[in-house]
PDB file of C-alpha atoms in Angstrom:
ATOM      1  CA  UNK W   1     -17.227 -21.631  11.014  1.00 58.00           C
ATOM      2  CA  UNK W   2     -19.484 -18.554   8.416  1.00 73.00           C
ATOM      3  CA  UNK W   3     -18.355 -15.029   9.107  1.00 82.00           C
ATOM      4  CA  UNK W   4     -20.347 -12.485   9.351  1.00 86.00           C
ATOM      5  CA  UNK W   5     -19.792  -9.027   7.842  1.00 87.00           C
ATOM      6  CA  UNK W   6     -20.660  -8.106  11.214  1.00 89.00           C
ATOM      7  CA  UNK W   7     -18.366  -9.284  12.802  1.00 88.00           C
ATOM      8  CA  UNK W   8     -15.708  -8.205  10.688  1.00 89.00           C
ATOM      9  CA  UNK W   9     -16.902  -4.463  11.422  1.00 89.00           C
ATOM     10  CA  UNK W  10     -16.842  -5.000  14.895  1.00 90.00           C
ATOM     11  CA  UNK W  11     -13.521  -6.760  15.307  1.00 88.00           C
ATOM     12  CA  UNK W  12     -11.573  -3.501  13.725  1.00 87.00           C
ATOM     13  CA  UNK W  13     -13.635  -0.807  15.435  1.00 86.00           C
ATOM     14  CA  UNK W  14     -12.740  -2.253  18.735  1.00 85.00           C
ATOM     15  CA  UNK W  15      -8.864  -2.649  17.502  1.00 83.00           C
ATOM     16  CA  UNK W  16      -6.715   0.580  17.904  1.00 77.00           C
ATOM     17  CA  UNK W  17      -3.506   0.708  15.865  1.00 77.00           C
ATOM     18  CA  UNK W  18      -1.919  -2.330  13.686  1.00 79.00           C
ATOM     19  CA  UNK W  19      -0.907  -5.034  16.313  1.00 81.00           C
ATOM     20  CA  UNK W  20      -4.764  -4.990  17.413  1.00 85.00           C
ATOM     21  CA  UNK W  21      -5.613  -5.000  13.906  1.00 88.00           C
ATOM     22  CA  UNK W  22      -3.344  -7.994  13.051  1.00 88.00           C
ATOM     23  CA  UNK W  23      -4.775  -9.438  16.486  1.00 90.00           C
ATOM     24  CA  UNK W  24      -8.490  -9.080  15.315  1.00 91.00           C
ATOM     25  CA  UNK W  25      -7.507 -10.841  11.373  1.00 93.00           C
ATOM     26  CA  UNK W  26      -6.141 -13.173  13.094  1.00 91.00           C
ATOM     27  CA  UNK W  27      -9.032 -14.288  14.660  1.00 92.00           C
ATOM     28  CA  UNK W  28     -11.441 -13.974  11.614  1.00 93.00           C
ATOM     29  CA  UNK W  29      -8.938 -15.806   9.520  1.00 93.00           C
ATOM     30  CA  UNK W  30      -8.643 -18.393  12.009  1.00 92.00           C
ATOM     31  CA  UNK W  31     -12.186 -19.251  11.767  1.00 91.00           C
ATOM     32  CA  UNK W  32     -12.031 -19.123   8.382  1.00 91.00           C
ATOM     33  CA  UNK W  33      -9.500 -22.363   8.365  1.00 90.00           C
ATOM     34  CA  UNK W  34      -6.012 -20.153   8.147  1.00 92.00           C
ATOM     35  CA  UNK W  35      -2.885 -19.756  10.529  1.00 89.00           C
ATOM     36  CA  UNK W  36      -1.160 -17.356   9.005  1.00 89.00           C
ATOM     37  CA  UNK W  37      -2.183 -13.244   8.424  1.00 91.00           C
ATOM     38  CA  UNK W  38      -0.172 -10.568   7.400  1.00 89.00           C
ATOM     39  CA  UNK W  39      -1.745  -6.901   6.666  1.00 89.00           C
ATOM     40  CA  UNK W  40       0.551  -4.559   5.032  1.00 86.00           C
ATOM     41  CA  UNK W  41       0.559  -1.094   3.970  1.00 83.00           C
ATOM     42  CA  UNK W  42       2.352   1.496   1.100  1.00 77.00           C
ATOM     43  CA  UNK W  43       2.356   3.989  -0.665  1.00 70.00           C
ATOM     44  CA  UNK W  44       2.069   3.975  -4.837  1.00 67.00           C
ATOM     45  CA  UNK W  45       5.092   4.846  -7.553  1.00 58.00           C
ATOM     46  CA  UNK W  46       8.607   5.244  -5.946  1.00 48.00           C
ATOM     47  CA  UNK W  47       7.067   4.968  -3.049  1.00 49.00           C
ATOM     48  CA  UNK W  48       5.868   1.305  -3.372  1.00 50.00           C
ATOM     49  CA  UNK W  49       7.297   0.563  -0.205  1.00 59.00           C
ATOM     50  CA  UNK W  50       6.407  -1.161   2.894  1.00 64.00           C
ATOM     51  CA  UNK W  51       5.475   1.741   5.042  1.00 66.00           C
ATOM     52  CA  UNK W  52       3.083  -0.762   7.826  1.00 71.00           C
ATOM     53  CA  UNK W  53       3.488  -4.172   8.563  1.00 77.00           C
ATOM     54  CA  UNK W  54       1.312  -6.533  10.886  1.00 82.00           C
ATOM     55  CA  UNK W  55       2.322 -10.152  10.591  1.00 85.00           C
ATOM     56  CA  UNK W  56       2.348 -13.516  11.780  1.00 85.00           C
ATOM     57  CA  UNK W  57       4.462 -15.262   9.616  1.00 81.00           C
ATOM     58  CA  UNK W  58       7.795 -16.472  10.702  1.00 76.00           C
ATOM     59  CA  UNK W  59      10.737 -15.264   9.173  1.00 70.00           C
ATOM     60  CA  UNK W  60      11.811 -19.166   7.114  1.00 69.00           C
ATOM     61  CA  UNK W  61       8.481 -18.716   5.250  1.00 68.00           C
ATOM     62  CA  UNK W  62       9.549 -15.166   3.949  1.00 68.00           C
ATOM     63  CA  UNK W  63      12.215 -13.798   0.954  1.00 65.00           C
ATOM     64  CA  UNK W  64      13.861 -10.207   1.490  1.00 64.00           C
ATOM     65  CA  UNK W  65      11.501  -8.738  -0.645  1.00 70.00           C
ATOM     66  CA  UNK W  66       8.057  -9.830   0.408  1.00 74.00           C
ATOM     67  CA  UNK W  67       6.999  -6.784   2.024  1.00 75.00           C
ATOM     68  CA  UNK W  68       7.595  -4.338  -1.299  1.00 73.00           C
ATOM     69  CA  UNK W  69       6.622  -7.070  -3.819  1.00 74.00           C
ATOM     70  CA  UNK W  70       3.000  -7.460  -2.235  1.00 76.00           C
ATOM     71  CA  UNK W  71       2.538  -3.564  -2.044  1.00 75.00           C
ATOM     72  CA  UNK W  72       4.270  -3.755  -5.769  1.00 74.00           C
ATOM     73  CA  UNK W  73       1.516  -6.158  -6.683  1.00 74.00           C
ATOM     74  CA  UNK W  74      -1.097  -4.487  -5.420  1.00 75.00           C
ATOM     75  CA  UNK W  75      -0.152  -1.473  -8.152  1.00 72.00           C
ATOM     76  CA  UNK W  76       0.652  -3.387 -11.428  1.00 77.00           C
ATOM     77  CA  UNK W  77      -2.418  -6.420 -10.937  1.00 77.00           C
ATOM     78  CA  UNK W  78      -5.156  -4.788  -8.562  1.00 79.00           C
ATOM     79  CA  UNK W  79      -6.544  -8.116  -8.800  1.00 84.00           C
ATOM     80  CA  UNK W  80      -6.658 -10.840  -5.670  1.00 87.00           C
ATOM     81  CA  UNK W  81      -4.214 -13.861  -5.668  1.00 84.00           C
ATOM     82  CA  UNK W  82      -5.569 -17.259  -4.587  1.00 84.00           C
ATOM     83  CA  UNK W  83      -3.347 -20.017  -4.272  1.00 80.00           C
ATOM     84  CA  UNK W  84      -4.110 -23.953  -3.094  1.00 77.00           C
ATOM     85  CA  UNK W  85      -2.251 -26.843  -3.087  1.00 62.00           C
ATOM     86  CA  UNK W  86      -1.867 -27.109  -7.240  1.00 52.00           C
ATOM     87  CA  UNK W  87       0.231 -24.150  -6.902  1.00 50.00           C
ATOM     88  CA  UNK W  88       2.560 -22.030  -4.248  1.00 47.00           C
ATOM     89  CA  UNK W  89       2.826 -18.460  -2.592  1.00 45.00           C
ATOM     90  CA  UNK W  90       5.404 -18.225  -4.963  1.00 43.00           C
ATOM     91  CA  UNK W  91       3.854 -18.033  -8.089  1.00 44.00           C
ATOM     92  CA  UNK W  92       0.716 -15.987  -6.828  1.00 46.00           C
ATOM     93  CA  UNK W  93       2.700 -13.283  -7.360  1.00 45.00           C
ATOM     94  CA  UNK W  94       4.845 -14.277  -9.563  1.00 39.00           C
ATOM     95  CA  UNK W  95       8.310 -12.631  -7.821  1.00 40.00           C
ATOM     96  CA  UNK W  96      11.469 -13.876  -6.219  1.00 32.00           C
ATOM     97  CA  UNK W  97      10.388 -12.445  -2.694  1.00 35.00           C
ATOM     98  CA  UNK W  98       6.855 -13.753  -2.661  1.00 45.00           C
ATOM     99  CA  UNK W  99       5.761 -15.913   0.434  1.00 59.00           C
ATOM    100  CA  UNK W 100       6.855 -19.733   0.423  1.00 60.00           C
ATOM    101  CA  UNK W 101       5.797 -22.285   2.058  1.00 68.00           C
ATOM    102  CA  UNK W 102       1.894 -21.995   2.243  1.00 76.00           C
ATOM    103  CA  UNK W 103       0.258 -24.647   0.262  1.00 77.00           C
ATOM    104  CA  UNK W 104      -3.084 -22.407   0.776  1.00 82.00           C
ATOM    105  CA  UNK W 105      -3.507 -18.378   0.603  1.00 85.00           C
ATOM    106  CA  UNK W 106      -4.963 -15.300  -0.444  1.00 88.00           C
ATOM    107  CA  UNK W 107      -4.169 -11.708  -0.832  1.00 89.00           C
ATOM    108  CA  UNK W 108      -6.085  -8.815  -1.193  1.00 91.00           C
ATOM    109  CA  UNK W 109      -4.798  -5.605  -2.380  1.00 88.00           C
ATOM    110  CA  UNK W 110      -6.865  -2.143  -2.365  1.00 86.00           C
ATOM    111  CA  UNK W 111      -6.055   0.939  -3.553  1.00 79.00           C
ATOM    112  CA  UNK W 112      -7.066   3.652  -1.693  1.00 73.00           C
ATOM    113  CA  UNK W 113      -7.544   7.341  -1.470  1.00 66.00           C
ATOM    114  CA  UNK W 114      -4.306   9.184  -2.821  1.00 62.00           C
ATOM    115  CA  UNK W 115      -1.264   7.215  -2.710  1.00 68.00           C
ATOM    116  CA  UNK W 116      -2.534   4.596  -0.086  1.00 76.00           C
ATOM    117  CA  UNK W 117      -2.118   0.941  -0.504  1.00 82.00           C
ATOM    118  CA  UNK W 118      -3.206  -2.151   1.325  1.00 85.00           C
ATOM    119  CA  UNK W 119      -2.398  -5.571   1.000  1.00 88.00           C
ATOM    120  CA  UNK W 120      -4.132  -8.214   3.026  1.00 91.00           C
ATOM    121  CA  UNK W 121      -3.143 -11.861   3.149  1.00 89.00           C
ATOM    122  CA  UNK W 122      -3.398 -15.342   4.627  1.00 90.00           C
ATOM    123  CA  UNK W 123      -2.053 -18.287   4.350  1.00 87.00           C
ATOM    124  CA  UNK W 124      -2.080 -22.287   5.800  1.00 86.00           C
ATOM    125  CA  UNK W 125       0.809 -24.212   5.779  1.00 78.00           C
ATOM    126  CA  UNK W 126      -0.768 -27.422   6.476  1.00 77.00           C
ATOM    127  CA  UNK W 127      -3.348 -29.389   3.995  1.00 74.00           C
ATOM    128  CA  UNK W 128      -6.368 -28.454   3.593  1.00 77.00           C
ATOM    129  CA  UNK W 129     -10.009 -28.162   1.014  1.00 79.00           C
ATOM    130  CA  UNK W 130      -8.537 -27.038  -2.004  1.00 75.00           C
ATOM    131  CA  UNK W 131     -11.251 -24.288  -2.508  1.00 84.00           C
ATOM    132  CA  UNK W 132     -10.758 -22.934   1.641  1.00 86.00           C
ATOM    133  CA  UNK W 133      -9.702 -19.987   0.058  1.00 86.00           C
ATOM    134  CA  UNK W 134     -11.844 -19.152  -2.624  1.00 88.00           C
ATOM    135  CA  UNK W 135     -14.228 -19.626   0.422  1.00 89.00           C
ATOM    136  CA  UNK W 136     -13.002 -17.308   2.157  1.00 91.00           C
ATOM    137  CA  UNK W 137     -12.651 -14.473  -0.721  1.00 91.00           C
ATOM    138  CA  UNK W 138     -15.600 -12.357   0.652  1.00 91.00           C
ATOM    139  CA  UNK W 139     -14.821 -12.260   4.241  1.00 92.00           C
ATOM    140  CA  UNK W 140     -11.244 -11.446   3.587  1.00 93.00           C
ATOM    141  CA  UNK W 141     -11.884  -8.234   1.399  1.00 92.00           C
ATOM    142  CA  UNK W 142     -14.225  -7.139   3.903  1.00 92.00           C
ATOM    143  CA  UNK W 143     -11.101  -7.268   6.557  1.00 93.00           C
ATOM    144  CA  UNK W 144      -9.286  -5.661   3.494  1.00 92.00           C
ATOM    145  CA  UNK W 145     -11.475  -2.106   3.814  1.00 90.00           C
ATOM    146  CA  UNK W 146     -11.344  -2.394   7.351  1.00 90.00           C
ATOM    147  CA  UNK W 147      -7.222  -2.570   7.172  1.00 89.00           C
ATOM    148  CA  UNK W 148      -7.028   0.183   4.441  1.00 86.00           C
ATOM    149  CA  UNK W 149      -9.783   2.603   6.557  1.00 83.00           C
ATOM    150  CA  UNK W 150      -7.612   1.629   9.972  1.00 83.00           C
ATOM    151  CA  UNK W 151      -4.037   1.941   8.526  1.00 80.00           C
ATOM    152  CA  UNK W 152      -4.257   5.705   6.316  1.00 73.00           C
ATOM    153  CA  UNK W 153      -5.194   6.689  10.477  1.00 72.00           C
ATOM    154  CA  UNK W 154      -1.840   6.017  11.744  1.00 66.00           C
ATOM    155  CA  UNK W 155       0.720   5.990   8.478  1.00 66.00           C
ATOM    156  CA  UNK W 156       2.753   9.443   7.767  1.00 59.00           C
ATOM    157  CA  UNK W 157       0.659  12.076   5.940  1.00 57.00           C
ATOM    158  CA  UNK W 158       1.497  12.549   1.930  1.00 54.00           C
ATOM    159  CA  UNK W 159       2.413  15.504   2.634  1.00 51.00           C
ATOM    160  CA  UNK W 160       4.985  14.895   4.511  1.00 54.00           C
ATOM    161  CA  UNK W 161       6.870  13.176   1.584  1.00 68.00           C
ATOM    162  CA  UNK W 162       7.341  16.281  -0.583  1.00 79.00           C
ATOM    163  CA  UNK W 163       9.532  19.082   1.160  1.00 82.00           C
ATOM    164  CA  UNK W 164       8.490  22.471   1.662  1.00 85.00           C
ATOM    165  CA  UNK W 165      10.496  23.651  -1.403  1.00 89.00           C
ATOM    166  CA  UNK W 166       9.668  20.862  -3.572  1.00 89.00           C
ATOM    167  CA  UNK W 167       5.706  21.885  -3.157  1.00 89.00           C
ATOM    168  CA  UNK W 168       6.758  25.391  -3.578  1.00 93.00           C
ATOM    169  CA  UNK W 169       8.201  24.831  -6.735  1.00 94.00           C
ATOM    170  CA  UNK W 170       5.498  22.150  -7.796  1.00 95.00           C
ATOM    171  CA  UNK W 171       2.837  24.770  -7.250  1.00 94.00           C
ATOM    172  CA  UNK W 172       4.672  27.223  -9.067  1.00 96.00           C
ATOM    173  CA  UNK W 173       4.755  24.510 -12.278  1.00 95.00           C
ATOM    174  CA  UNK W 174       1.098  23.948 -11.619  1.00 94.00           C
ATOM    175  CA  UNK W 175       0.382  27.562 -12.244  1.00 94.00           C
ATOM    176  CA  UNK W 176       2.457  27.276 -15.748  1.00 94.00           C
ATOM    177  CA  UNK W 177       5.531  28.457 -14.617  1.00 94.00           C
ATOM    178  CA  UNK W 178       8.799  27.988 -16.257  1.00 95.00           C
ATOM    179  CA  UNK W 179      11.964  26.443 -13.865  1.00 94.00           C
ATOM    180  CA  UNK W 180      13.179  30.114 -14.946  1.00 95.00           C
ATOM    181  CA  UNK W 181      10.537  32.108 -13.917  1.00 95.00           C
ATOM    182  CA  UNK W 182      10.317  29.946 -10.892  1.00 95.00           C
ATOM    183  CA  UNK W 183      13.764  30.273  -9.944  1.00 93.00           C
ATOM    184  CA  UNK W 184      13.127  33.987 -10.191  1.00 94.00           C
ATOM    185  CA  UNK W 185       9.963  34.108  -8.037  1.00 94.00           C
ATOM    186  CA  UNK W 186      11.942  32.106  -4.895  1.00 93.00           C
ATOM    187  CA  UNK W 187      15.164  33.857  -5.963  1.00 91.00           C
ATOM    188  CA  UNK W 188      17.286  30.430  -6.284  1.00 89.00           C
ATOM    189  CA  UNK W 189      18.876  28.817  -9.078  1.00 89.00           C
ATOM    190  CA  UNK W 190      17.211  27.434 -12.080  1.00 91.00           C
ATOM    191  CA  UNK W 191      19.518  24.277 -11.945  1.00 89.00           C
ATOM    192  CA  UNK W 192      17.512  23.837  -8.033  1.00 90.00           C
ATOM    193  CA  UNK W 193      14.272  24.352  -9.117  1.00 92.00           C
ATOM    194  CA  UNK W 194      15.158  21.523 -11.806  1.00 91.00           C
ATOM    195  CA  UNK W 195      16.204  19.437  -8.899  1.00 89.00           C
ATOM    196  CA  UNK W 196      13.429  20.004  -6.771  1.00 89.00           C
ATOM    197  CA  UNK W 197      11.355  19.171  -9.594  1.00 92.00           C
ATOM    198  CA  UNK W 198      12.986  15.998 -10.570  1.00 88.00           C
ATOM    199  CA  UNK W 199      12.898  14.553  -7.493  1.00 84.00           C
ATOM    200  CA  UNK W 200       9.013  15.441  -6.885  1.00 87.00           C
ATOM    201  CA  UNK W 201       8.704  13.366 -10.069  1.00 86.00           C
ATOM    202  CA  UNK W 202      10.824  10.570  -8.542  1.00 79.00           C
ATOM    203  CA  UNK W 203       8.986  10.540  -5.463  1.00 77.00           C
ATOM    204  CA  UNK W 204       5.004  10.505  -7.205  1.00 80.00           C
ATOM    205  CA  UNK W 205       6.379   8.166  -9.261  1.00 75.00           C
ATOM    206  CA  UNK W 206       5.477   9.677 -12.828  1.00 82.00           C
ATOM    207  CA  UNK W 207       7.588  10.555 -15.661  1.00 86.00           C
ATOM    208  CA  UNK W 208       7.480  14.418 -15.667  1.00 91.00           C
ATOM    209  CA  UNK W 209       6.444  17.300 -14.327  1.00 92.00           C
ATOM    210  CA  UNK W 210       2.814  17.653 -15.669  1.00 93.00           C
ATOM    211  CA  UNK W 211       1.939  14.157 -14.528  1.00 91.00           C
ATOM    212  CA  UNK W 212       3.349  15.352 -10.772  1.00 91.00           C
ATOM    213  CA  UNK W 213       1.132  18.100 -11.064  1.00 92.00           C
ATOM    214  CA  UNK W 214      -2.287  15.919 -11.962  1.00 91.00           C
ATOM    215  CA  UNK W 215      -0.889  13.538  -9.632  1.00 85.00           C
ATOM    216  CA  UNK W 216      -0.047  15.877  -6.814  1.00 86.00           C
ATOM    217  CA  UNK W 217      -3.512  17.654  -7.302  1.00 87.00           C
ATOM    218  CA  UNK W 218      -5.150  13.585  -7.178  1.00 81.00           C
ATOM    219  CA  UNK W 219      -3.265  13.142  -4.032  1.00 74.00           C
ATOM    220  CA  UNK W 220      -4.118  16.401  -2.118  1.00 76.00           C
ATOM    221  CA  UNK W 221      -0.614  17.371  -1.931  1.00 81.00           C
ATOM    222  CA  UNK W 222      -1.187  20.554  -3.924  1.00 86.00           C
ATOM    223  CA  UNK W 223      -4.101  22.759  -4.583  1.00 82.00           C
ATOM    224  CA  UNK W 224      -5.058  24.817  -7.751  1.00 78.00           C
TER     225      UNK W 224
END
């Protein structure tokens, strides 16, 4: 059955929260021939862990790290993954935690504003035409756009990922202050400043404080 872009947008406009988004996606993908749907949202870098999840998949079809693997796939690849009867859900992600047992399926990863990452997937256990996933790609992409917008409204703010002291140290680092200078300004030990900046680097998934400043500005965590 053909699905219009208008019906996708209308369904998600009426949806409030992850559960209703899942209901909307399930109904739309059902019309495209799929019987399982999952909506996942997470964050980039060290924060590549599932933050928001809605799924119709039974436990026996998923591995212990499947959701985090999907978020990581969105970060590393950024491209849709499609599989059919000739391949498998496990091969589609090439990770130990991928969805198993789905003969046909697709994943649509999106990297949104700031550190937002969302993945929309649909699968079918029973036999189906080999091109079922490819035919559903345009609508799946629209659903993914609607999901990342909806999940952004209920996910925790980026700012909650950094403590007040971490943000203070990062702001002074952004202004070119050394750890020693920042320590004097904040009246703390230099080792304390280094500790907080190391935490920031880890949380933002970067390699050093210079990259941390750039990433924090991009994500809207600090202003210069």
